[in-house]
Coordinates of C-alpha atoms and ligand atoms in Angstrom, one line a residue:
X1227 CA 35.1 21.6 28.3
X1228 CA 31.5 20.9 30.1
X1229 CA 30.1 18.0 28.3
X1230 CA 26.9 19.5 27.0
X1231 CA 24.2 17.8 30.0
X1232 CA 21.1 18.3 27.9
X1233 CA 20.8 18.3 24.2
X1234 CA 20.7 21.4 23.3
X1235 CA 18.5 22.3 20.5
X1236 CA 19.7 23.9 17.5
X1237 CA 17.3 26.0 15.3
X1238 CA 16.4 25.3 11.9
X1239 CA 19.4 25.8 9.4
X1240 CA 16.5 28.6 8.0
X1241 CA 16.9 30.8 11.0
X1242 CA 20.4 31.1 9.6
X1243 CA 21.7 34.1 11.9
X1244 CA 20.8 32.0 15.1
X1245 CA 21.5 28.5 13.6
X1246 CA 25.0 29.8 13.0
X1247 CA 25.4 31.4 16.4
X1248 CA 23.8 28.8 18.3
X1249 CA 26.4 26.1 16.4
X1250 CA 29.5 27.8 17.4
X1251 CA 29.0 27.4 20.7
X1252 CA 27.2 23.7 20.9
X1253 CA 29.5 22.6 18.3
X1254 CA 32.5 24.0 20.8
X1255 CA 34.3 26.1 17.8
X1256 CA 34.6 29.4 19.2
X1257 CA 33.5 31.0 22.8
X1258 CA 32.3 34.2 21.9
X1259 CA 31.8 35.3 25.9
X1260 CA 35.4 36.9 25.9
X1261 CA 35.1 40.5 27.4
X1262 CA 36.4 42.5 24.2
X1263 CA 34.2 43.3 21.2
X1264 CA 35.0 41.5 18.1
X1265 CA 37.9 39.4 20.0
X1266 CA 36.5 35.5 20.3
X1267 CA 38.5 32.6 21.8
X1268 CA 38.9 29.3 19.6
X1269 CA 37.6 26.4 21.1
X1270 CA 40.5 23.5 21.1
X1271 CA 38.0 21.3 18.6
X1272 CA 37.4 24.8 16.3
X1273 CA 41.1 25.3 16.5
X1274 CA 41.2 21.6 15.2
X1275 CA 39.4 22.5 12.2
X1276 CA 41.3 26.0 11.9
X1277 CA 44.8 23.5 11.6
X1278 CA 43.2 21.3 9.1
X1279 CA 41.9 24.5 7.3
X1280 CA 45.5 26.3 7.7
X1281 CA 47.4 23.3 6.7
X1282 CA 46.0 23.4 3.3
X1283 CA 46.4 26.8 3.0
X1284 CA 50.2 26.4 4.1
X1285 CA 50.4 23.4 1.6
X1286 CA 49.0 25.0 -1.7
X1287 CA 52.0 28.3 -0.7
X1288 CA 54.7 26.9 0.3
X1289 CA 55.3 25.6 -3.4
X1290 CA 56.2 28.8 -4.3
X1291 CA 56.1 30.8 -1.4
X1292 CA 58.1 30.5 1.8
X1293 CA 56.5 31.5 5.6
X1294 CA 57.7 33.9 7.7
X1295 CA 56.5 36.4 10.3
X1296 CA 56.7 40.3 10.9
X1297 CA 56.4 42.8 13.8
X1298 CA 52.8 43.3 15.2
X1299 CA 53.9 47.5 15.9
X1300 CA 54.0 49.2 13.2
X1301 CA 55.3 53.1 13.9
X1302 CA 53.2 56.1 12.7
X1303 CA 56.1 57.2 10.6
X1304 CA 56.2 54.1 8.3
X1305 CA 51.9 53.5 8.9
X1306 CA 51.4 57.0 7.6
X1307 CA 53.9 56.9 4.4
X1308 CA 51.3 55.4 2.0
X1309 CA 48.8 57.9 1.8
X1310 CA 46.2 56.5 -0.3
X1311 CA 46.7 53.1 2.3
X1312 CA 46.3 55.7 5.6
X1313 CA 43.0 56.6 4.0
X1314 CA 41.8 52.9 3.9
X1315 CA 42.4 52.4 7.3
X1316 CA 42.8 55.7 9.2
X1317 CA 39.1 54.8 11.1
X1318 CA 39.9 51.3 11.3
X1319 CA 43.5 50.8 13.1
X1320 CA 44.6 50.7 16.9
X1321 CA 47.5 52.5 18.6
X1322 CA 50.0 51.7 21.3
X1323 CA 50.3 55.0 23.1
X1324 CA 52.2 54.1 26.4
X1325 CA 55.1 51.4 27.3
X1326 CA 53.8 51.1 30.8
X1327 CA 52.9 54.5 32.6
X1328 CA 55.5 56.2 29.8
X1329 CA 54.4 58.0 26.9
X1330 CA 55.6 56.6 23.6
X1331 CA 57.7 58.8 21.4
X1332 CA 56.7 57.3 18.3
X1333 CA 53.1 56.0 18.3
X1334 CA 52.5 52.4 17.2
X1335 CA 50.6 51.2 15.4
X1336 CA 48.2 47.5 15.8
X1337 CA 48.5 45.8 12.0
X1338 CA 45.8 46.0 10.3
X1339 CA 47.4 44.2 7.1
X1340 CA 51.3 44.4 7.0
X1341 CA 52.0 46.4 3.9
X1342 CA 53.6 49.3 6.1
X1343 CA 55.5 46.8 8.4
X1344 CA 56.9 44.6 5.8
X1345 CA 57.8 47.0 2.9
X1346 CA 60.3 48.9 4.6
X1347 CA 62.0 45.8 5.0
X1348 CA 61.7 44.4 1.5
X1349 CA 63.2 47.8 0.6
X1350 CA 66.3 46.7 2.7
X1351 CA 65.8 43.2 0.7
X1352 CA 65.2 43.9 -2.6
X1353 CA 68.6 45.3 -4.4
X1354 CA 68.8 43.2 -7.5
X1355 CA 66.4 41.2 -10.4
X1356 CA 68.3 38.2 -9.4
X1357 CA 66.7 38.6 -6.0
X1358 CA 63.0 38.4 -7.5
X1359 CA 60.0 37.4 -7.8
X1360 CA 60.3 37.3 -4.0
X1361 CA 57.0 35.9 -2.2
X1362 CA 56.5 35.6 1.3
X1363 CA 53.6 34.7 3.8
X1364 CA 52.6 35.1 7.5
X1365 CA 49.3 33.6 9.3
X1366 CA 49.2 36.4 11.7
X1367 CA 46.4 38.0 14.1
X1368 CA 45.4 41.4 12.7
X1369 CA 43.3 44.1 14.0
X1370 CA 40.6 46.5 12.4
X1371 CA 38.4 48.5 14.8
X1372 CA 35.4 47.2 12.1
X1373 CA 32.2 49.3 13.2
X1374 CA 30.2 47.4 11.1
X1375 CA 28.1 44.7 13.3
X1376 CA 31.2 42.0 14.6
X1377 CA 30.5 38.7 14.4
X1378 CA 32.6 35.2 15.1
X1379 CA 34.4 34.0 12.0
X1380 CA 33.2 36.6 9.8
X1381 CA 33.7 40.3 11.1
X1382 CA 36.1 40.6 13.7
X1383 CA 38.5 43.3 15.2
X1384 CA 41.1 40.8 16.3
X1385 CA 41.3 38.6 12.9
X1386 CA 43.5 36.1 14.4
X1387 CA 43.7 34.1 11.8
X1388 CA 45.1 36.5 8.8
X1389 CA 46.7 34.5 6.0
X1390 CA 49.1 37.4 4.3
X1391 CA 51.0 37.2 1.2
X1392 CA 53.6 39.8 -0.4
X1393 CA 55.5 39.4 -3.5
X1394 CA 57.9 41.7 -5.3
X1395 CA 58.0 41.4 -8.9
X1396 CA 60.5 42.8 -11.5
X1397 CA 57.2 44.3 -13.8
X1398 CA 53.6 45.4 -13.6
X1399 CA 53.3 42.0 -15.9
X1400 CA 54.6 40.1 -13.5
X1401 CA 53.0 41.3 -10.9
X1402 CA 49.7 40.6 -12.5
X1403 CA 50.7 37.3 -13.6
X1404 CA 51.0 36.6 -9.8
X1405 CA 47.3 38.3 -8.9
X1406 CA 45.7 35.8 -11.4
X1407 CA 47.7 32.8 -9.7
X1408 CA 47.0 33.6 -6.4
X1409 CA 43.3 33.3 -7.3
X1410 CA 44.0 30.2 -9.0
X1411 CA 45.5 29.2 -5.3
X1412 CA 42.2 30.6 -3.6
X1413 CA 39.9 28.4 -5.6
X1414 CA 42.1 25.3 -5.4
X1415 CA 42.2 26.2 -1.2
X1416 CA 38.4 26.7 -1.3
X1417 CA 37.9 23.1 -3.7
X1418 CA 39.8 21.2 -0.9
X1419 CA 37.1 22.7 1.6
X1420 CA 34.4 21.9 -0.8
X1421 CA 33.2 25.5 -1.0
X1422 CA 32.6 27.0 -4.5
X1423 CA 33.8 30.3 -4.7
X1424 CA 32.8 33.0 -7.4
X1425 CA 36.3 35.2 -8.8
X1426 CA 35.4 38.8 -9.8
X1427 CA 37.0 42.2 -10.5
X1428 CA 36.1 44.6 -7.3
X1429 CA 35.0 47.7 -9.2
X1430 CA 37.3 50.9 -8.7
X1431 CA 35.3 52.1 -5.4
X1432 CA 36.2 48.9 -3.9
X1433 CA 39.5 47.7 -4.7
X1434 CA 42.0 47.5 -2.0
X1435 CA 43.3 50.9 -0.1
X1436 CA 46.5 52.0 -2.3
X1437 CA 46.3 49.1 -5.3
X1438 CA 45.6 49.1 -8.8
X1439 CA 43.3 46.6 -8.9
X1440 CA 41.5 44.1 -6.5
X1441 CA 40.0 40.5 -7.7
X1442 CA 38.1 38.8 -4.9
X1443 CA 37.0 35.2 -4.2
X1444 CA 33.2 35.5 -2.6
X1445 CA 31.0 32.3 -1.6
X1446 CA 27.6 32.2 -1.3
X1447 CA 26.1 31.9 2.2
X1448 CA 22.9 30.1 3.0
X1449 CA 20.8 33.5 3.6
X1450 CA 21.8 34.9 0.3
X1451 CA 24.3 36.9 1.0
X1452 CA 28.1 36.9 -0.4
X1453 CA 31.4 36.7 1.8
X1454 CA 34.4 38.1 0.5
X1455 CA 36.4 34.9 1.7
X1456 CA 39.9 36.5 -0.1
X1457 CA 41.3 39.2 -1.9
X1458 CA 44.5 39.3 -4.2
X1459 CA 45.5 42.9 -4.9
X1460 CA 47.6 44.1 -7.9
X1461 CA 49.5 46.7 -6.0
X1462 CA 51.5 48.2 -9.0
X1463 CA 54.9 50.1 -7.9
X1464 CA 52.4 52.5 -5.8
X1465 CA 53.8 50.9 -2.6
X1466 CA 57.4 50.6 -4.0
X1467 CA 57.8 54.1 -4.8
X1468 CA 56.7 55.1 -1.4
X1469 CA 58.7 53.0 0.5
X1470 CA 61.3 53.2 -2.2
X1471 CA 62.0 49.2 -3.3
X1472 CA 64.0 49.1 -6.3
X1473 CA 66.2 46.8 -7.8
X1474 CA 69.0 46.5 -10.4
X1475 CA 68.5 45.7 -13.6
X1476 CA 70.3 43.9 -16.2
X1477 CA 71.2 46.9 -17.6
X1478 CA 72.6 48.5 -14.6
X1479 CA 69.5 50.7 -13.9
X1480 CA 67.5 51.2 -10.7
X1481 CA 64.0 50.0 -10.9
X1482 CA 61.1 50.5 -8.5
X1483 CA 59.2 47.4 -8.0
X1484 CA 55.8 46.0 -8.4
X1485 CA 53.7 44.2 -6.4
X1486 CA 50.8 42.4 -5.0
X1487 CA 49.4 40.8 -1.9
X1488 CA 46.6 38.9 -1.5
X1489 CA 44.7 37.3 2.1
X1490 CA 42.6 35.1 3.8
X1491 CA 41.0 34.8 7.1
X1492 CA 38.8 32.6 9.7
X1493 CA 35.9 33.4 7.2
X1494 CA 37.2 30.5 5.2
X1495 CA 35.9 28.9 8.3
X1496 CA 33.1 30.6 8.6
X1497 CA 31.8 29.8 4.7
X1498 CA 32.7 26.3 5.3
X1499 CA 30.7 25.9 8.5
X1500 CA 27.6 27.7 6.9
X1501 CA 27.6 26.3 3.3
X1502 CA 27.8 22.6 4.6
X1503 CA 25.7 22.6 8.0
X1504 CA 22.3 21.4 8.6
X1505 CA 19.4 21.4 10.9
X1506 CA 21.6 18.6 13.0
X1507 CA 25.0 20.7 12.8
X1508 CA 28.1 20.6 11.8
X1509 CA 29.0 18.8 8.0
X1510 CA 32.6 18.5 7.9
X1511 CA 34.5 17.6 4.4
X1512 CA 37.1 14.5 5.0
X1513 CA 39.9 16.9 4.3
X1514 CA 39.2 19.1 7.3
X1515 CA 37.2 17.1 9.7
X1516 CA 39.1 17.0 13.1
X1517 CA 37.6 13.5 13.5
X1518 CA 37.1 11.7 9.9
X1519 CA 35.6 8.2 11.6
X1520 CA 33.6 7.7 14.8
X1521 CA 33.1 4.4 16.2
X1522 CA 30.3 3.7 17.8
X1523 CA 29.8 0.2 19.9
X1524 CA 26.8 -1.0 20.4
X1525 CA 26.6 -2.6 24.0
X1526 CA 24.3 -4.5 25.3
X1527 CA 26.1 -5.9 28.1
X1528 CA 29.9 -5.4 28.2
X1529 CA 30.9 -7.0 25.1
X1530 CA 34.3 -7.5 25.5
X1531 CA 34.0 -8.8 21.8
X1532 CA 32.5 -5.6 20.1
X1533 CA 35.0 -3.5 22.7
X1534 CA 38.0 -5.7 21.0
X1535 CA 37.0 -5.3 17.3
X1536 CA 36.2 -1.6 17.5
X1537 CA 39.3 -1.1 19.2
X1538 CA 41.2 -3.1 16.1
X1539 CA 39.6 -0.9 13.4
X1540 CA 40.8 2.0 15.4
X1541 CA 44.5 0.7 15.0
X1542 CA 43.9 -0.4 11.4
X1543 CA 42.2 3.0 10.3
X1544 CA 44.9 5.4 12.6
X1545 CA 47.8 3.1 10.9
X1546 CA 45.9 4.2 7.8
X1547 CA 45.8 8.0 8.3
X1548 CA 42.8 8.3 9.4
X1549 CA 41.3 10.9 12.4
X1550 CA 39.3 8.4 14.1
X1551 CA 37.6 8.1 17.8
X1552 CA 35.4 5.6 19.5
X1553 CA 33.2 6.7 21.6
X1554 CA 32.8 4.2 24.2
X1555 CA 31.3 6.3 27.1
X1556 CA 28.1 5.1 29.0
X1557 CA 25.9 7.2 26.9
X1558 CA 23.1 5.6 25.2
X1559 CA 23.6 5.2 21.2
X1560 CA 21.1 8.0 20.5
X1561 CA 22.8 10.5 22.3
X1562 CA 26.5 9.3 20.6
X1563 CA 24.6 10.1 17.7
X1564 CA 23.4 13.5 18.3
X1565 CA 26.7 14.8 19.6
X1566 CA 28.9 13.4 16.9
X1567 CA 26.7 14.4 13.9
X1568 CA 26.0 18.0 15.7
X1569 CA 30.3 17.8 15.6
X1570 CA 30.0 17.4 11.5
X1571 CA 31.8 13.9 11.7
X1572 CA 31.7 12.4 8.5
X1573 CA 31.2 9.0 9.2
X1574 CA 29.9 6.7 11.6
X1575 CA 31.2 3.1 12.0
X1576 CA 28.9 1.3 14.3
X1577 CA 29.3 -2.7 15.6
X1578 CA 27.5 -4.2 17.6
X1579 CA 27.1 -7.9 18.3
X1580 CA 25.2 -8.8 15.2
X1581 CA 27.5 -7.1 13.3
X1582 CA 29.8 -9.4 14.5
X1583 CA 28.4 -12.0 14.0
X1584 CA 28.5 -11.3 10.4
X1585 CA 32.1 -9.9 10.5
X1586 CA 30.7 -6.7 9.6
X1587 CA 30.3 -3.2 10.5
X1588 CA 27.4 -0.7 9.4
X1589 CA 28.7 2.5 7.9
X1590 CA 26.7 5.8 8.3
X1591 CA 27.6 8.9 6.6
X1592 CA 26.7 12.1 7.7
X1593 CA 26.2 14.3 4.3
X1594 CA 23.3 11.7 3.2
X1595 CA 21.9 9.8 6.0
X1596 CA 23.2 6.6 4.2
X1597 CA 23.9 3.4 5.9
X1598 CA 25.2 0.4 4.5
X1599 CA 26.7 -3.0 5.7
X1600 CA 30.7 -3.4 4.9
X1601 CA 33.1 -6.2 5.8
X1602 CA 35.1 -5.8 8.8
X1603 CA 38.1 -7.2 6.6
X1604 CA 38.0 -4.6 3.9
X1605 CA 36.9 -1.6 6.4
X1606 CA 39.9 0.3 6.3
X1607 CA 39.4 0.6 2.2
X1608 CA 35.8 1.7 2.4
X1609 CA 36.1 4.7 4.8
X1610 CA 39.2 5.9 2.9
X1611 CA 36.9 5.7 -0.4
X1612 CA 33.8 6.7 1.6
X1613 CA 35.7 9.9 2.6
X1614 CA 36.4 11.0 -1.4
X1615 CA 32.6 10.0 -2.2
X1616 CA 31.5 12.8 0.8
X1617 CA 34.2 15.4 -0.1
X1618 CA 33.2 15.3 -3.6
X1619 CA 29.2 15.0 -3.5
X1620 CA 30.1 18.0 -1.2
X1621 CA 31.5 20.0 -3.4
X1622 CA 28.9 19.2 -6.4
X1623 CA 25.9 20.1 -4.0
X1624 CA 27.4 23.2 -2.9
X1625 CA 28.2 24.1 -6.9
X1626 CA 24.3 23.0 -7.7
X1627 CA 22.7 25.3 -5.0
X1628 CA 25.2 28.0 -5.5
X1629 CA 24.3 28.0 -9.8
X1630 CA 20.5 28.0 -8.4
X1631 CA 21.1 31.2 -7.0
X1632 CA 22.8 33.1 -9.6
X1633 CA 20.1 35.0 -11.3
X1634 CA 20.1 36.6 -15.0
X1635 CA 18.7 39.8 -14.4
X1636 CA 17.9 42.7 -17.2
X1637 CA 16.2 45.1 -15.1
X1638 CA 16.7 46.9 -12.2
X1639 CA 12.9 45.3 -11.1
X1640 CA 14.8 41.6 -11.9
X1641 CA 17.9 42.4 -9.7
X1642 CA 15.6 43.8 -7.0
X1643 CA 13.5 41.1 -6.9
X1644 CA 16.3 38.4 -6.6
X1645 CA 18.7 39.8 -4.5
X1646 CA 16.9 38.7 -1.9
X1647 CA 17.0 34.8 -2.7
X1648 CA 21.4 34.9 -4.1
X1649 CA 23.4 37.0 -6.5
X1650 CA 22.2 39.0 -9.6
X1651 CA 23.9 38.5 -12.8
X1652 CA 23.1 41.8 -14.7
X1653 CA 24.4 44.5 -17.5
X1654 CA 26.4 47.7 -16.2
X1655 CA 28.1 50.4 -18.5
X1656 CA 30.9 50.9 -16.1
X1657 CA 30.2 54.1 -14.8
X1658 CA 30.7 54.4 -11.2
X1659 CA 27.8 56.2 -10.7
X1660 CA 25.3 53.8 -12.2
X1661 CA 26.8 51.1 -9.6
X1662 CA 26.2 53.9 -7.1
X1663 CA 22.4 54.3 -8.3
X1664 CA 21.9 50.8 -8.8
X1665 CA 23.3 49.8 -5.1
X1666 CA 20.9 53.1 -4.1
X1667 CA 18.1 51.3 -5.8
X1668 CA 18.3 47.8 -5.0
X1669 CA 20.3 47.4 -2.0
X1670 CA 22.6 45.2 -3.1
X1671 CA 26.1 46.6 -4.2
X1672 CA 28.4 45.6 -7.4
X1673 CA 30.2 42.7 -6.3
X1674 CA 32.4 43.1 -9.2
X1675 CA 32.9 41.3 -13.1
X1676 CA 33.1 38.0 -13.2
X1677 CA 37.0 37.2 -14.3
X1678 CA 35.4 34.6 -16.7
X1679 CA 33.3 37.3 -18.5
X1680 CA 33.3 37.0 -22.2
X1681 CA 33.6 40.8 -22.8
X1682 CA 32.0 40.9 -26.2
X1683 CA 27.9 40.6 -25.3
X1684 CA 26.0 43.5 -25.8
X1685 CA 23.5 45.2 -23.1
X1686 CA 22.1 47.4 -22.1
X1687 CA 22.7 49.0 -18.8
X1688 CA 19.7 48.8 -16.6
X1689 CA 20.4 52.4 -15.3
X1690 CA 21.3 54.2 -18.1
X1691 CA 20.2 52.1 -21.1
X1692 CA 23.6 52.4 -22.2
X1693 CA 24.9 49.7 -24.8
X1694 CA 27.5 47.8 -23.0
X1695 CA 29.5 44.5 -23.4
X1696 CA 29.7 43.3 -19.6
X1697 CA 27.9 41.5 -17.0
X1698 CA 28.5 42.2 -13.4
X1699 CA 27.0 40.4 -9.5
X1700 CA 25.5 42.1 -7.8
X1701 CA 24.4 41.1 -4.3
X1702 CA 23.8 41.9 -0.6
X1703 CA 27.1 41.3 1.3
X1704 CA 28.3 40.6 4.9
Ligands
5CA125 N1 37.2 42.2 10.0 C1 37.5 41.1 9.3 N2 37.2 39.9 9.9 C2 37.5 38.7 9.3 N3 38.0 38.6 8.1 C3 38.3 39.8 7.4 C4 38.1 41.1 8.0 N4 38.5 42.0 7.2 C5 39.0 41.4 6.1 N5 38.9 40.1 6.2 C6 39.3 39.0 5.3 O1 40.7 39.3 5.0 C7 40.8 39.3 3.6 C8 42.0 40.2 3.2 O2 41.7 41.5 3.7 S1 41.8 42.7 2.7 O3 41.7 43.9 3.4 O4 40.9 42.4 1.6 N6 43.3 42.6 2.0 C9 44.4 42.9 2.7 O5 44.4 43.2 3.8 C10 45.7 42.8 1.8 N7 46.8 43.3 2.6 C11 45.9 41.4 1.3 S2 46.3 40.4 2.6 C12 39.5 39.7 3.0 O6 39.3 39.2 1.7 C13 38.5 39.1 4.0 O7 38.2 37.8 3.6
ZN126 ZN1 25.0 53.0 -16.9

């Protein structure tokens, strides 16, 4: 990639919509020049993070779950089977027309999500309880013709990073069971990334095309808005009496199945660019940083000395696990600095002769600015504990701002007034249409009830006056 020549400036972390735009490109994540609407091309250092990302993501499933990988084409016959599903996604899904200059027979369709390609299979799969709970995966590229304003990371048509899950379940139980544990797995995934991420029911009018029930993990961006960054749906046996999976019970009887799926995308990426950034760039956390440690000598002349040691705690720390570089290029120190904190690295290791001299090495970090002295001899020791320190004062800051901006709110005046600034934590009866009127009034829609609510309060709906025992969020969404 073109080295970037001249610094280039990134606006203030405030001007959020530009800071983020401006950072994908300087930072070299994703080229968003590629000739197709809502289609972006990973940078190989954004596709660095993506890995580290995906890898957790692959680790936290494949205790229970096992990977595997389905047809992109899905044909109209199966797409159009699930009619509630077809409604979902009727405005939202490609189709292959011609192989070549020939005219398709059957129409195909581009996955949007996978229900319709993988569920005719399972029903090939399924044929006894001895062959359940089955729970499979794919990390796929999906696409949605979104109309909504695209954007890198957060809205695409090609998602091409679409973490998919589907599990078959002997009861509705069951099934639900596995909806609250893949949650559990979403906000372990999002702890690792040091991004606090709020669970809540989707009310009715926003649950999943086709399921009984969605629950959705959203974070908190810097401007105040939420980002669904995943989704578990409780799909009861809606999909398995369509597409007819059953299985045999002990007793000899023929039962249709029930199920769930839940996803991810890139805009796990996205929240975890945006929530840890600042005016300077990039803030990776340790567990996802493409480069953990950069080492920086400081030359005066060619100090064969400082070259030596800084290449020896680059063998000691990559014998130790740890992503590490040195960046050794002809560039003046100030300008090392720039790039690799714009890059979100971490930490910093610089030597220079006086360091030497001492045995020493300073030790910057990136999340606080601090420096301190360490001993060359026990340098591989103090990264590695450096690294928890930063992934976990990551996390806590993130929490702190993210509590900051949750807002009790009685009124419709209170919600109105703070929607602005984060989320709104406020009474509703229940009733779809006072989340309609309410979303009319303020702007902001029903995120949905927090899966932590105590349901005994009492309330009083804001639109109705209404006694009622639940709190919902409310907020202004991307
Ligand atoms: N256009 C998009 N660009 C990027 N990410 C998206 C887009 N649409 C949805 N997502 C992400 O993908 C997740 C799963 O999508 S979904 O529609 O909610 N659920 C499904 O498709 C189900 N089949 C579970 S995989 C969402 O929670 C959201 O985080
Ligand atoms: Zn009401």
């Amino acid at each position: 990639m073109a080295e970037q020549e001249k610094e280039a400036m990134l606006p203030p972390k405030e001007s959020f919509s530009e800071w983020y735009n401006d950072l994908l490109q300087v930072a070299e994540i994703m080229d968003v020049r590629y000739p197709v609407k809502g289609s972006y091309v990973w940078y190989p250092f954004g596709f660095s993070i993506r890995r580290n990302v995906y890898g957790i993501i692959r680790e936290l499933l494949d205790k229970d779950h096992q990977e595997t990988m389905f047809p992109l084409l899905i044909p109209e016959n199966e797409f159009m089977k699930e009619a509630e599903h077809i409604k979902g996604f009727e405005d939202e899904v490609y189709w292959v027309l011609n192989g070549g200059t020939t005219p398709l027979d059957v129409k195909l369709a581009l996955r949007p999500t996978s229900e319709t390609a993988i569920y005719p299979m399972y029903r090939l799969w399924v044929r006894s309880h001895a062959d359940l709970p089955l729970k499979l995966y794919q990390i796929v590229n999906t696409f949605r013709y979104e109309t909504k304003h695209t954007r890198p990371l957060i809205r695409l048509r090609e998602i091409t990073s679409f973490k998919e899950a589907h599990t078959v379940h002997a009861t509705w139980d069951d099934a639900a069971a596995q909806v609250d544990e893949a949650i559990r797995l979403y906000s372990e995934f999002y702890r690792r990334l040091a991004v606090p991420v709020l669970p809540s029911k989707r009310p009715n009018w926003d649950k999943f095309p086709g399921a009984d029930y969605t629950i959705a993990v959203d974070a908190l961006m810097p401007d105040g808005k939420t980002l669904q960054v995943g989704t578990a749906h409780h799909l009861g046996d809606n999909f398995a009496k369509t597409f007819d999976i059953k299985y045999e019970d002990p007793e000899g009887e023929q039962v249709y199945a029930h199920q769930t799926c839940y996803g991810v995308s890139e805009r796990s990426i996205a929240a975890l660019i945006s929530i840890h950034g600042d005016d300077k760039g990039l803030i990776m956390p340790p567990e996802v940083a493409p480069v953990q440690a950069v080492i920086i000598p400081i030359l005066f002349k060619k100090s064969e000395a400082v070259l030596a040691a800084c290449n020896d705690v680059k063998e000691k720390l990559e014998a130790a696990g740890v992503r590490v570089t040195i960046d050794d290029s002809d560039k003046r120190p100030g300008s090392k600095y720039y790039k690799w904190e714009m890059k979100g690295v971490p930490l910093r290791i610089e030597i220079g002769p006086r360091d030497l001299e001492k045995e020493a090495a300073m030790l910057a970090r990136r999340d606080t600015g601090e420096k301190e002295q360490v001993p060359l001899a026990s340098i591989v020791n103090e990264v590695i504990e450096r690294f928890a320190v930063i992934q976990f004062s990551l996390l806590e800051k993130a929490k702190e701002e993210l509590g900051e901006r949750i807002f009790e709110c009685e009124t419709l005046d209170d919600v109105r007034e703070n929607v602005s600034k984060g989320i709104a934590h406020v009474p509703w009866c229940g009733e779809e249409k006072c989340g309609l009127e309410m979303d009319e009034q303020v702007g902001a829609g029903i995120l949905g009830i927090p899966t932590d609510q105590d349901e005994n309060g009492n309330y009083k709906c804001p639109v109705c006056g209404k006694d009622t025992s639940i709190r919902v969020y409310v907020a202004r969404t991307y």
